Amino acid sequence: MYDIAIIGCGVIGAATAYALSHYEAKTVVLEAENDVADCTTKANSAILHAGYDPEPGTRMAELNVTGVAMAKEICAKLDVPYKQCGSLVLALQDSDVPHIEKLYKNGVANGVPDIQLLTADEVKAIEPHVIDTVKGALYAPSAAIVSPWEYALAMIEVAVRNGVELRRSSAVKSMKKIDGGFELETATGTVQARYVVNAAGIKAEAIHAMLGTPRFHIHPTRGEYYLLDKSEGARANHVIFQCPNELGKGVLVSPTVHGNLIVGPDAVRVEGDDTSCTSQGLEFVKTTAQRSIPDINFGESIRNFAGVRANVDVDDFVIEEAADVPGLIDLAGMKSPGLSSAPAIAREAVKILASKDILGAEKTNYKDGRRHIRFKELSPEEKALLIAENPAYGRVICRCETITEAEILHAIHSEVPATTIDGVKRRCNAGMGRCQGGFCGPRVLELLSRELGISPMEVLQDKAGTNVLVQETKIGGKNHD
């Protein structure tokens, strides 16, 4: 029997696994998809919010400010792309000014460092592309941008290195109480654990409902985005928000850690994990963003995507042992600022479990830290040394992002190995560039087939069922797929 089973390996589950891996408790992570960070964590704005938006006194307010400070340290330790670029909330009309003043007071109350109100001239001095009629802005220099999937991946990699077991493609089908804990039926077999941490994202309510009656209700909410080419990456120097509303923080314009520009999202309630993009939603995102920065060239869009976040019917995160199911720890309603708060949320889960005398001793031989070689960022001398040691570094597979064969091979053989084309992309950026894998995709497929010892017909683009190649057969003298 495991001591702790974590359901879900998005950023919340990964952060919890990373925190728990410092202790002797026997921990397993059960992820429904065939890869980690493959739902909400991979499809969001990639923002570490400063913490002025949550109402003072809420768990969100406390954990946002703490979590974003922890994230800075974790990203440095685990070599995760991170940039503290700061954020602006624009007052686009006179009626917005009282709102940013309220956010300023929230930020001061929440302990957001160095927060300040800017005049219109001060805004234009640091963001020349912002609309000329801007009235002012709230400036929070502690806000940052991150690679969210690599953030989660780095934490679960280190957790696995230190003894946490990760089971992918292991959706939980049912749960029941047994003597001393729980029994979970998963897609890959039965798991028994003394405690269960519910970090299942938009499915957190359904997971709790297998054992009891949750006090929260998840409203899955889709947000659609534009990802623009690096030629548009300098259009914004900071994360640029408009005044938020009841559905979220609104449409933003932001640089990414990879040098692109991201624009979005809208907010539409959906059933389940509906990540389809719509002409209506994308047009809304485009026209709304142009209120902030009119000259964005949307003709440079290289990809549209959508993510679904776990909006919830309570006004705060749900972080607690379930009153009706002792031993079940809910980490639910992880809408924004969930990514920002993740390590602080994980620490709260550890506190709950510590009170149950389940963690055991802290490990004295913990192997922390992570080094990720990014060939294109190295000096000519460093590149030459690497190629001399391993000629695969001299073979560029992804031209747009200058990703080498050696980096792809490392992704396939890492502590949490890539098994799909998109899994490779999330680990080393192959396919993230202007052509979105049009050039390197077939070569990545070949490498996956060779290294995993599977037929090219079995290689997936991403989730189960997304086979890239299909076989033509003849039925009745006619060709069929």
Short mmCIF file of C-alpha atoms in Angstrom, two decimals, residues 94-408:
data_model
loop_
_atom_site.label_atom_id
_atom_site.label_comp_id
_atom_site.label_asym_id
_atom_site.label_seq_id
_atom_site.Cartn_x
_atom_site.Cartn_y
_atom_site.Cartn_z
CA ASP A 94 -11.73 57.10 -17.17
CA SER A 95 -14.11 54.63 -15.55
CA ASP A 96 -11.23 52.11 -15.26
CA VAL A 97 -9.15 54.38 -13.03
CA PRO A 98 -11.04 53.60 -9.79
CA HIS A 99 -10.68 49.90 -10.59
CA ILE A 100 -6.89 49.96 -10.91
CA GLU A 101 -6.77 52.03 -7.73
CA LYS A 102 -8.71 49.26 -5.97
CA LEU A 103 -6.31 46.67 -7.35
CA TYR A 104 -3.43 48.77 -6.06
CA LYS A 105 -4.93 48.72 -2.55
CA ASN A 106 -5.45 44.97 -2.85
CA GLY A 107 -1.83 44.56 -3.85
CA VAL A 108 -0.56 46.59 -0.92
CA ALA A 109 -2.77 44.59 1.47
CA ASN A 110 -1.61 41.31 -0.06
CA GLY A 111 2.07 42.21 0.24
CA VAL A 112 2.82 42.53 -3.49
CA PRO A 113 6.31 44.09 -3.68
CA ASP A 114 6.96 47.46 -5.34
CA ILE A 115 3.48 47.83 -6.80
CA GLN A 116 2.70 51.32 -8.14
CA LEU A 117 0.28 53.40 -10.21
CA LEU A 118 1.60 54.93 -13.43
CA THR A 119 0.43 57.94 -15.39
CA ALA A 120 -0.40 57.69 -19.09
CA ASP A 121 3.00 59.18 -20.00
CA GLU A 122 4.81 56.68 -17.78
CA VAL A 123 2.93 53.82 -19.42
CA LYS A 124 3.83 55.01 -22.92
CA ALA A 125 7.47 55.39 -21.93
CA ILE A 126 7.80 51.68 -21.14
CA GLU A 127 5.18 50.33 -23.57
CA PRO A 128 5.25 52.47 -26.73
CA HIS A 129 2.77 50.25 -28.61
CA VAL A 130 -0.01 50.70 -26.04
CA ILE A 131 -2.95 52.74 -27.33
CA ASP A 132 -2.34 56.48 -27.18
CA THR A 133 -5.54 57.18 -25.25
CA VAL A 134 -4.51 55.05 -22.24
CA LYS A 135 -5.35 56.79 -18.95
CA GLY A 136 -2.78 55.09 -16.72
CA ALA A 137 -1.93 51.65 -15.37
CA LEU A 138 -1.18 49.53 -12.34
CA TYR A 139 2.42 48.31 -12.50
CA ALA A 140 3.56 45.16 -10.66
CA PRO A 141 7.25 44.43 -11.31
CA SER A 142 7.19 41.04 -9.53
CA ALA A 143 4.96 39.43 -12.19
CA ALA A 144 6.77 36.98 -14.45
CA ILE A 145 6.40 34.66 -17.42
CA VAL A 146 7.36 30.99 -17.45
CA SER A 147 7.27 27.86 -19.56
CA PRO A 148 4.36 26.21 -17.68
CA TRP A 149 4.71 22.69 -19.06
CA GLU A 150 8.46 22.64 -18.40
CA TYR A 151 7.84 24.02 -14.90
CA ALA A 152 5.55 21.07 -14.11
CA LEU A 153 7.78 18.60 -15.95
CA ALA A 154 10.89 19.71 -14.06
CA MET A 155 9.20 19.25 -10.69
CA ILE A 156 7.87 15.78 -11.49
CA GLU A 157 11.23 14.74 -12.99
CA VAL A 158 13.01 15.59 -9.75
CA ALA A 159 10.25 13.91 -7.75
CA VAL A 160 10.64 10.71 -9.80
CA ARG A 161 14.43 10.87 -9.37
CA ASN A 162 13.84 10.90 -5.62
CA GLY A 163 11.52 7.92 -5.46
CA VAL A 164 8.02 9.10 -6.40
CA GLU A 165 6.33 6.66 -8.78
CA LEU A 166 4.56 8.15 -11.81
CA ARG A 167 1.91 6.17 -13.68
CA ARG A 168 0.71 7.70 -16.92
CA SER A 169 -2.40 6.64 -18.88
CA SER A 170 -3.83 5.73 -15.46
CA ALA A 171 -7.22 7.43 -15.29
CA VAL A 172 -9.01 6.71 -12.01
CA LYS A 173 -12.23 4.84 -12.81
CA SER A 174 -13.54 4.35 -9.27
CA MET A 175 -12.54 4.62 -5.61
CA LYS A 176 -13.71 3.06 -2.38
CA LYS A 177 -12.76 3.18 1.26
CA ILE A 178 -10.96 0.14 2.64
CA ASP A 179 -9.39 -0.62 6.01
CA GLY A 180 -6.53 1.79 6.45
CA GLY A 181 -7.14 3.87 3.34
CA PHE A 182 -8.51 3.75 -0.18
CA GLU A 183 -8.62 1.44 -3.16
CA LEU A 184 -8.47 3.07 -6.59
CA GLU A 185 -9.32 1.28 -9.80
CA THR A 186 -7.30 2.81 -12.63
CA ALA A 187 -6.86 2.15 -16.33
CA THR A 188 -3.58 0.38 -15.50
CA GLY A 189 -4.63 -1.60 -12.44
CA THR A 190 -5.58 -1.33 -8.78
CA VAL A 191 -3.81 1.05 -6.39
CA GLN A 192 -4.18 1.17 -2.61
CA ALA A 193 -3.14 4.22 -0.60
CA ARG A 194 -3.59 5.50 2.93
CA TYR A 195 -4.31 9.07 1.72
CA VAL A 196 -5.44 10.51 -1.61
CA VAL A 197 -4.63 13.99 -2.92
CA ASN A 198 -7.20 15.13 -5.48
CA ALA A 199 -5.38 17.38 -7.97
CA ALA A 200 -7.51 16.37 -10.95
CA GLY A 201 -8.18 19.83 -12.39
CA ILE A 202 -11.52 20.08 -14.15
CA LYS A 203 -12.27 16.51 -13.02
CA ALA A 204 -11.68 17.23 -9.31
CA GLU A 205 -15.40 17.36 -8.57
CA ALA A 206 -16.00 14.02 -10.29
CA ILE A 207 -13.11 12.42 -8.38
CA HIS A 208 -14.49 13.59 -5.03
CA ALA A 209 -17.97 12.42 -6.04
CA MET A 210 -16.67 8.83 -6.28
CA LEU A 211 -16.54 8.84 -2.47
CA GLY A 212 -18.81 11.62 -1.23
CA THR A 213 -20.52 14.90 -1.95
CA PRO A 214 -18.12 17.74 -2.81
CA ARG A 215 -18.85 21.19 -1.42
CA PHE A 216 -17.69 22.79 -4.67
CA HIS A 217 -18.84 22.69 -8.27
CA ILE A 218 -16.43 22.97 -11.20
CA HIS A 219 -17.45 25.11 -14.19
CA PRO A 220 -15.04 24.21 -17.00
CA THR A 221 -14.24 27.43 -18.85
CA ARG A 222 -12.50 27.51 -22.22
CA GLY A 223 -10.06 30.22 -23.23
CA GLU A 224 -8.81 30.66 -26.80
CA TYR A 225 -5.44 32.13 -27.76
CA TYR A 226 -3.26 33.39 -30.57
CA LEU A 227 0.43 32.53 -30.53
CA LEU A 228 2.31 34.93 -32.78
CA ASP A 229 5.69 34.59 -34.43
CA LYS A 230 8.82 35.98 -32.82
CA SER A 231 8.64 38.88 -35.26
CA GLU A 232 5.82 40.16 -32.98
CA GLY A 233 7.58 39.26 -29.74
CA ALA A 234 8.69 42.83 -28.98
CA ARG A 235 5.20 44.27 -29.37
CA ALA A 236 4.88 44.09 -25.57
CA ASN A 237 7.63 44.31 -22.96
CA HIS A 238 5.40 43.42 -20.02
CA VAL A 239 2.32 41.30 -19.43
CA ILE A 240 -0.44 43.71 -20.43
CA PHE A 241 -3.90 43.25 -18.94
CA GLN A 242 -7.15 45.10 -19.27
CA CYS A 243 -9.36 45.54 -16.21
CA PRO A 244 -10.67 42.11 -15.16
CA ASN A 245 -14.30 41.07 -14.92
CA GLU A 246 -16.33 38.31 -13.27
CA LEU A 247 -15.08 35.72 -15.79
CA GLY A 248 -11.38 36.25 -15.18
CA LYS A 249 -8.47 38.54 -15.87
CA GLY A 250 -9.59 39.24 -19.42
CA VAL A 251 -7.69 39.32 -22.69
CA LEU A 252 -3.97 39.90 -22.22
CA VAL A 253 -1.03 40.57 -24.49
CA SER A 254 2.29 39.17 -23.31
CA PRO A 255 5.74 38.17 -24.43
CA THR A 256 6.65 34.53 -23.89
CA VAL A 257 9.87 33.09 -22.52
CA HIS A 258 10.60 31.74 -26.01
CA GLY A 259 10.35 35.18 -27.65
CA ASN A 260 6.86 34.96 -29.14
CA LEU A 261 3.76 37.03 -28.37
CA ILE A 262 0.70 35.42 -26.80
CA VAL A 263 -2.75 37.01 -26.97
CA GLY A 264 -5.88 35.77 -25.15
CA PRO A 265 -7.98 34.31 -23.66
CA ASP A 266 -11.72 34.69 -23.90
CA ALA A 267 -13.89 32.87 -21.32
CA VAL A 268 -16.68 30.52 -22.39
CA ARG A 269 -18.23 27.82 -20.21
CA VAL A 270 -18.06 24.40 -21.83
CA GLU A 271 -18.84 20.81 -21.06
CA GLY A 272 -15.76 18.84 -20.13
CA ASP A 273 -12.43 19.28 -21.87
CA ASP A 274 -13.64 21.09 -24.99
CA THR A 275 -10.49 22.70 -26.39
CA SER A 276 -11.86 23.55 -29.83
CA CYS A 277 -11.06 26.95 -31.32
CA THR A 278 -13.90 28.98 -32.85
CA SER A 279 -13.98 31.85 -35.30
CA GLN A 280 -16.21 33.77 -32.91
CA GLY A 281 -13.91 33.30 -29.94
CA LEU A 282 -10.76 34.17 -31.84
CA GLU A 283 -12.36 37.28 -33.34
CA PHE A 284 -13.34 38.39 -29.82
CA VAL A 285 -9.78 37.88 -28.61
CA LYS A 286 -8.37 39.80 -31.56
CA THR A 287 -10.67 42.82 -31.34
CA THR A 288 -10.42 43.01 -27.55
CA ALA A 289 -6.61 42.86 -27.58
CA GLN A 290 -6.49 45.67 -30.12
CA ARG A 291 -8.06 47.94 -27.51
CA SER A 292 -4.74 47.63 -25.65
CA ILE A 293 -2.27 47.43 -28.55
CA PRO A 294 -3.87 48.43 -31.86
CA ASP A 295 -0.98 47.52 -34.15
CA ILE A 296 -0.60 43.80 -33.34
CA ASN A 297 -0.05 42.02 -36.64
CA PHE A 298 -2.30 38.98 -36.34
CA GLY A 299 -1.16 37.90 -39.78
CA GLU A 300 1.94 36.62 -37.96
CA SER A 301 -0.08 34.08 -35.98
CA ILE A 302 1.61 30.67 -36.06
CA ARG A 303 -0.89 28.78 -33.92
CA ASN A 304 -4.28 29.06 -32.27
CA PHE A 305 -5.06 26.92 -29.26
CA ALA A 306 -7.49 26.69 -26.37
CA GLY A 307 -7.28 25.51 -22.79
CA VAL A 308 -9.95 24.70 -20.23
CA ARG A 309 -9.58 26.00 -16.68
CA ALA A 310 -11.36 24.81 -13.56
CA ASN A 311 -13.48 27.78 -12.59
CA VAL A 312 -15.35 26.99 -9.39
CA ASP A 313 -18.50 28.22 -7.62
CA VAL A 314 -16.66 29.28 -4.46
CA ASP A 315 -14.59 32.46 -4.23
CA ASP A 316 -11.33 30.82 -3.27
CA PHE A 317 -9.13 27.78 -3.81
CA VAL A 318 -10.39 24.55 -2.22
CA ILE A 319 -7.48 23.20 -0.16
CA GLU A 320 -8.70 20.90 2.58
CA GLU A 321 -9.29 17.42 3.86
CA ALA A 322 -12.82 16.58 2.79
CA ALA A 323 -15.25 16.78 5.69
CA ASP A 324 -17.29 13.87 4.33
CA VAL A 325 -14.31 11.71 3.28
CA PRO A 326 -11.51 11.68 5.87
CA GLY A 327 -8.20 11.01 4.15
CA LEU A 328 -9.16 12.69 0.87
CA ILE A 329 -7.30 15.97 0.36
CA ASP A 330 -8.97 18.25 -2.21
CA LEU A 331 -6.78 20.67 -4.19
CA ALA A 332 -9.59 21.96 -6.37
CA GLY A 333 -10.84 25.05 -8.16
CA MET A 334 -7.36 25.82 -9.41
CA LYS A 335 -8.23 28.61 -11.76
CA SER A 336 -5.95 31.64 -12.07
CA PRO A 337 -3.74 32.22 -10.10
CA GLY A 338 -3.31 28.46 -9.81
CA LEU A 339 -0.08 28.32 -11.83
CA SER A 340 1.34 31.22 -9.81
CA SER A 341 0.36 29.61 -6.50
CA ALA A 342 1.29 25.99 -7.28
CA PRO A 343 4.31 25.48 -4.99
CA ALA A 344 2.56 27.28 -2.12
CA ILE A 345 -0.56 25.14 -2.64
CA ALA A 346 1.66 22.05 -2.55
CA ARG A 347 3.15 23.24 0.73
CA GLU A 348 -0.36 23.53 2.18
CA ALA A 349 -1.07 19.93 1.14
CA VAL A 350 2.13 18.83 2.85
CA LYS A 351 1.04 20.61 6.04
CA ILE A 352 -2.26 18.71 6.04
CA LEU A 353 -0.50 15.39 5.50
CA ALA A 354 2.15 16.20 8.13
CA SER A 355 -0.64 16.54 10.69
CA LYS A 356 -1.59 12.91 9.89
CA ASP A 357 1.90 11.61 10.75
CA ILE A 358 2.20 10.08 7.28
CA LEU A 359 5.24 11.82 5.77
CA GLY A 360 8.05 10.09 7.59
CA ALA A 361 11.49 11.65 7.92
CA GLU A 362 12.97 14.18 5.53
CA LYS A 363 15.44 12.57 3.16
CA THR A 364 19.07 13.29 3.88
CA ASN A 365 20.27 12.22 0.43
CA TYR A 366 17.80 14.26 -1.63
CA LYS A 367 18.95 14.83 -5.21
CA ASP A 368 17.63 18.26 -6.16
CA GLY A 369 18.41 20.51 -9.10
CA ARG A 370 18.26 20.05 -12.84
CA ARG A 371 20.35 21.09 -15.84
CA HIS A 372 18.77 21.40 -19.27
CA ILE A 373 21.10 21.87 -22.24
CA ARG A 374 19.71 24.34 -24.79
CA PHE A 375 22.16 24.14 -27.65
CA LYS A 376 21.18 27.37 -29.40
CA GLU A 377 21.86 29.41 -26.25
CA LEU A 378 25.47 28.24 -25.95
CA SER A 379 28.60 30.03 -27.08
CA PRO A 380 30.41 28.77 -30.22
CA GLU A 381 33.10 27.26 -28.01
CA GLU A 382 30.56 25.44 -25.84
CA LYS A 383 28.79 24.12 -28.94
CA ALA A 384 32.02 22.80 -30.37
CA LEU A 385 32.85 20.97 -27.14
CA LEU A 386 29.42 19.35 -27.02
CA ILE A 387 29.61 18.22 -30.64
CA ALA A 388 33.04 16.74 -30.01
CA GLU A 389 31.63 14.74 -27.08
CA ASN A 390 28.39 13.81 -28.85
CA PRO A 391 28.07 14.31 -32.63
CA ALA A 392 24.25 14.25 -32.34
CA TYR A 393 24.53 17.85 -31.10
CA GLY A 394 25.84 18.72 -34.55
CA ARG A 395 22.65 17.57 -36.29
CA VAL A 396 19.93 20.22 -36.22
CA ILE A 397 16.49 18.62 -36.55
CA CYS A 398 14.23 21.61 -35.85
CA ARG A 399 15.43 24.52 -37.98
CA CYS A 400 13.00 27.12 -36.62
CA GLU A 401 14.18 26.67 -33.01
CA THR A 402 17.65 25.20 -33.67
CA ILE A 403 16.96 22.01 -31.74
CA THR A 404 19.47 19.22 -32.21
CA GLU A 405 19.09 15.46 -32.42
CA ALA A 406 20.86 15.09 -29.07
CA GLU A 407 18.29 17.32 -27.34
CA ILE A 408 15.46 15.24 -28.81
#
